[in-house]
CSV table of C-alpha atoms in Angstrom, one decimal:
chain,number,residue,atom,x,y,z
Q,97,ARG,CA,142.6,33.7,20.5
Q,98,ILE,CA,141.9,35.2,17.0
Q,99,GLN,CA,139.6,33.6,14.5
Q,100,PRO,CA,141.2,33.5,10.9
Q,101,SER,CA,137.9,34.7,9.4
Q,102,ALA,CA,138.0,37.8,11.6
Q,103,ARG,CA,141.2,39.2,9.9
Q,104,ARG,CA,140.6,42.3,7.8
Q,105,ASP,CA,143.1,44.7,6.1
Q,106,ILE,CA,143.3,48.1,7.7
Q,107,PRO,CA,142.5,51.0,5.3
Q,108,SER,CA,145.5,53.2,4.6
Q,109,SER,CA,143.8,56.3,6.1
Q,110,CYS,CA,143.2,54.4,9.3
Q,111,ALA,CA,146.8,53.1,9.3
Q,112,LYS,CA,148.1,56.6,9.0
Q,113,HIS,CA,146.0,57.8,12.0
Q,114,MET,CA,147.1,54.7,14.0
Q,115,SER,CA,150.8,55.3,13.1
Q,116,HIS,CA,150.5,58.9,14.3
Q,117,ALA,CA,148.8,57.9,17.5
Q,118,VAL,CA,151.5,55.3,18.2
Q,119,GLY,CA,154.2,57.9,17.5
Q,120,VAL,CA,152.5,60.4,19.9
Q,121,ALA,CA,152.2,57.7,22.6
Q,122,ALA,CA,155.9,56.7,22.2
Q,123,ALA,CA,157.0,60.4,22.4
Q,124,ALA,CA,154.9,60.9,25.5
Q,125,ALA,CA,156.3,57.7,27.1
Q,126,THR,CA,159.9,58.9,26.3
Q,127,ALA,CA,159.2,62.3,27.7
Q,128,ALA,CA,157.8,60.7,30.9
Q,129,VAL,CA,160.9,58.5,31.3
Q,130,LEU,CA,163.2,61.4,30.7
Q,131,GLY,CA,161.2,63.4,33.2
Q,132,ILE,CA,161.6,60.7,35.8
Q,133,VAL,CA,165.3,60.4,35.1
Q,134,SER,CA,165.8,64.1,35.4
Q,135,GLN,CA,164.1,64.1,38.7
Q,136,GLU,CA,166.2,61.2,40.0
Q,137,LEU,CA,169.6,62.5,38.8
Q,138,ARG,CA,171.4,65.4,40.5
Q,139,THR,CA,174.8,66.9,40.4
Q,140,ALA,CA,176.7,68.3,43.4
Q,141,LYS,CA,180.0,69.8,44.2
Q,142,VAL,CA,182.3,68.3,46.8
Q,143,ALA,CA,183.8,70.4,49.6
Q,144,GLY,CA,186.5,68.9,51.8
Q,145,SER,CA,189.0,66.1,51.5
Q,146,SER,CA,187.4,63.3,53.5
Q,147,MET,CA,186.8,61.3,50.3
Q,148,ALA,CA,190.3,61.9,48.9
Q,149,PRO,CA,191.7,60.6,46.6
Q,150,THR,CA,188.3,59.6,45.1
Q,151,PHE,CA,187.0,63.2,45.3
Q,152,GLN,CA,188.7,66.4,46.1
Q,153,THR,CA,187.3,69.9,46.9
Q,154,GLY,CA,185.7,71.1,43.8
Q,155,SER,CA,184.9,67.7,42.3
Q,156,SER,CA,181.5,67.6,40.7
Q,157,ILE,CA,179.6,64.3,41.1
Q,158,LEU,CA,176.5,62.7,39.7
Q,159,ILE,CA,174.0,61.4,42.2
Q,160,GLU,CA,171.1,59.0,41.5
Q,161,ARG,CA,168.2,58.0,43.8
Q,162,VAL,CA,166.7,55.0,42.1
Q,163,SER,CA,169.0,52.5,43.7
Q,164,LEU,CA,168.0,53.6,47.2
Q,165,PHE,CA,164.3,53.5,46.3
Q,166,LEU,CA,164.7,49.9,44.9
Q,167,GLY,CA,166.7,48.8,48.0
Q,168,ARG,CA,169.8,48.2,45.9
Q,169,LEU,CA,172.3,49.7,48.3
Q,170,ALA,CA,175.5,47.7,48.5
Q,171,ARG,CA,178.7,47.7,50.5
Q,172,GLY,CA,181.2,49.8,48.7
Q,173,ASP,CA,178.7,52.2,47.2
Q,174,VAL,CA,179.4,55.9,47.7
Q,175,VAL,CA,176.4,57.8,49.0
Q,176,VAL,CA,175.3,61.3,49.9
Q,177,LEU,CA,173.7,61.6,53.3
Q,178,ARG,CA,172.4,64.2,55.7
Q,179,SER,CA,175.0,64.9,58.5
Q,180,PRO,CA,174.0,63.3,61.8
Q,181,GLU,CA,175.7,66.3,63.6
Q,182,VAL,CA,174.8,69.4,61.5
Q,183,ASP,CA,171.3,69.1,60.1
Q,184,ARG,CA,171.8,71.3,57.1
Q,185,ASP,CA,175.1,69.7,56.0
Q,186,TRP,CA,175.3,66.9,53.4
Q,187,LEU,CA,178.2,64.5,53.4
Q,188,THR,CA,179.7,62.1,50.8
Q,189,LYS,CA,180.9,58.8,52.3
Q,190,ARG,CA,181.3,55.2,51.4
Q,191,VAL,CA,179.1,52.4,52.7
Q,192,VAL,CA,181.2,49.8,54.5
Q,193,GLY,CA,178.5,47.9,56.4
Q,194,VAL,CA,174.8,47.4,56.2
Q,195,GLY,CA,172.2,46.4,58.9
Q,196,GLY,CA,173.2,43.3,60.8
Q,197,ASP,CA,176.9,43.3,59.8
Q,198,TRP,CA,179.7,42.9,62.3
Q,199,LEU,CA,182.8,44.9,61.5
Q,200,TYR,CA,185.9,46.5,63.0
Q,201,ALA,CA,185.8,50.3,63.1
Q,202,ARG,CA,189.0,52.1,62.2
Q,203,ASP,CA,189.6,52.7,65.9
Q,204,GLY,CA,189.7,49.0,66.6
Q,205,ARG,CA,186.2,48.6,68.1
Q,206,LEU,CA,184.1,45.6,67.1
Q,207,VAL,CA,180.6,47.0,66.2
Q,208,ARG,CA,177.4,45.6,64.9
Q,209,VAL,CA,175.4,47.8,62.5
Q,210,PRO,CA,171.8,48.1,63.7
Q,211,THR,CA,168.9,47.1,61.4
Q,212,GLU,CA,168.0,49.8,58.8
Q,213,HIS,CA,171.3,51.6,59.4
Q,214,VAL,CA,174.6,51.7,57.5
Q,215,TRP,CA,178.2,52.2,58.5
Q,216,VAL,CA,179.8,54.9,56.4
Q,217,GLU,CA,183.5,56.1,56.2
Q,218,GLY,CA,185.4,58.5,54.1
Q,219,ASP,CA,188.2,57.1,51.9
Q,220,ASN,CA,190.7,59.5,53.5
Q,221,ALA,CA,191.2,57.5,56.7
Q,222,SER,CA,193.4,60.3,58.3
Q,223,ASN,CA,190.9,63.1,57.7
Q,224,SER,CA,187.3,61.9,57.8
Q,225,ASN,CA,184.6,62.5,60.4
Q,226,ASP,CA,182.4,59.4,59.9
Q,227,SER,CA,180.7,56.4,61.6
Q,228,THR,CA,184.0,55.8,63.4
Q,229,HIS,CA,183.1,58.9,65.4
Q,230,TYR,CA,179.3,59.2,65.3
Q,231,GLY,CA,178.3,55.6,64.7
Q,232,ALA,CA,176.0,54.0,62.2
Q,233,VAL,CA,173.5,56.2,60.5
Q,234,PRO,CA,169.8,55.5,59.6
Q,235,ARG,CA,169.2,54.6,56.0
Q,236,GLY,CA,166.6,57.3,55.9
Q,237,THR,CA,169.3,59.9,56.0
Q,238,LEU,CA,170.7,58.8,52.7
Q,239,ALA,CA,169.8,61.0,49.7
Q,240,GLY,CA,171.3,59.1,46.8
Q,241,THR,CA,174.2,57.1,45.4
Q,242,VAL,CA,177.1,58.7,43.7
Q,243,VAL,CA,177.6,57.0,40.3
Q,244,ALA,CA,180.1,59.2,38.5
Q,245,LYS,CA,182.5,62.1,38.8
Q,246,VAL,CA,181.8,64.7,36.1
Q,247,TRP,CA,184.4,67.3,36.9
Q,248,PRO,CA,187.2,67.9,36.3
Q,249,PRO,CA,186.9,66.5,32.8
Q,250,GLU,CA,190.2,64.6,32.9
Q,251,GLU,CA,188.9,62.6,35.9
Q,252,ALA,CA,185.3,62.1,34.7
Q,253,GLY,CA,184.0,58.6,34.8
Q,254,PRO,CA,182.3,56.0,37.0
Q,255,VAL,CA,183.1,56.0,40.7
Q,256,ALA,CA,185.1,53.0,42.0
Q,257,THR,CA,182.8,51.0,44.3
Q,258,ARG,CA,185.4,49.0,46.3
Q,259,HIS,CA,182.8,46.3,46.9
Q,260,ALA,CA,185.2,43.5,47.5
Q,261,ALA,CA,187.4,45.5,49.9
Q,262,CYS,CA,184.4,46.5,51.9
Q,263,GLU,CA,182.8,43.0,52.0
Q,264,ALA,CA,186.1,41.6,53.2
Q,265,ARG,CA,185.8,43.9,56.3
Q,266,VAL,CA,182.4,42.6,57.5
Q,267,ILE,CA,180.8,39.4,58.8
Q,268,PRO,CA,177.1,39.5,57.7
Q,269,ALA,CA,174.6,38.6,60.3
Q,270,ALA,CA,173.6,35.3,58.6
Q,271,GLU,CA,177.3,34.2,58.4
Q,272,ALA,CA,177.9,35.1,62.1
Q,273,SER,CA,174.9,33.1,63.0
Q,274,ARG,CA,176.0,30.1,61.0
Q,275,LEU,CA,179.5,30.2,62.5
Q,276,ARG,CA,178.0,30.3,66.0
Q,277,SER,CA,175.8,27.3,65.3
Q,278,LEU,CA,178.7,25.0,64.3
Q,279,PRO,CA,178.8,22.1,66.9
Q,280,THR,CA,182.5,21.9,67.7
Q,281,GLU,CA,184.7,24.6,66.1
Q,282,ALA,CA,182.2,27.4,66.3
Q,283,GLY,CA,184.2,29.6,68.6
Q,284,GLU,CA,187.5,29.1,66.8
Q,285,THR,CA,185.9,29.6,63.4
Q,286,LEU,CA,184.2,32.8,64.4
Q,287,ARG,CA,187.4,34.0,66.0
Q,288,ALA,CA,189.2,33.3,62.7
Q,289,ALA,CA,186.5,35.2,60.8
Q,290,LEU,CA,186.9,38.2,63.1
Q,291,HIS,CA,190.6,38.1,62.7
Q,292,ARG,CA,190.3,38.2,59.0
Q,293,ALA,CA,187.9,41.1,59.2
Q,294,ARG,CA,190.3,43.0,61.5
Q,295,SER,CA,193.2,42.4,59.1
Q,296,ALA,CA,191.0,43.5,56.2
Q,297,MET,CA,190.2,46.7,58.1
Q,298,HIS,CA,193.9,47.6,58.4
Q,299,GLU,CA,194.6,46.8,54.8
Q,300,TYR,CA,191.6,48.9,53.7
Q,301,SER,CA,192.6,51.9,55.8
Q,302,GLU,CA,196.2,51.8,54.4
Q,303,ARG,CA,195.0,52.1,50.8
């Protein structure tokens, strides 16, 4: 707490030095923030049509890494990941399921996503090599989240997340556990949830 008697006016010369110091500190802080942002933002060019119509060959995208660092990855996010088949290749896919989720793959299989893994698919269902073929991928292979398309200019803007469509396709681990624990209609209720997930998968793939 501050005693009223301890209050003194600051001489103008000191005030000028303090103002300058504050300005320098603010500039340094701003530069530090901009430095961090510049390190956590990248642009890349898309090759291939597995994410069509969202991205086409030649599309330039903006990638950020902060969300992954903070654990804010969500179903429906578009990510860049290291290929599980060709080590030096980097892929652009959409996250459909996260660790613990139950979902139907596009080939009709019912799968459960392992802990610390994600299920990824290309938006172009007819031409995408993704988790349907090589299974769920470790979260550690993800390099960033795609937040915007920056080229061509007429298509520049935020990337559609499709959160609701992806969430409709999965039964989270906690929900599956809850449905199993119901005393009388657990089996029928879980079957109904699985049926809805399968229908959502077909609707998703037809978009």
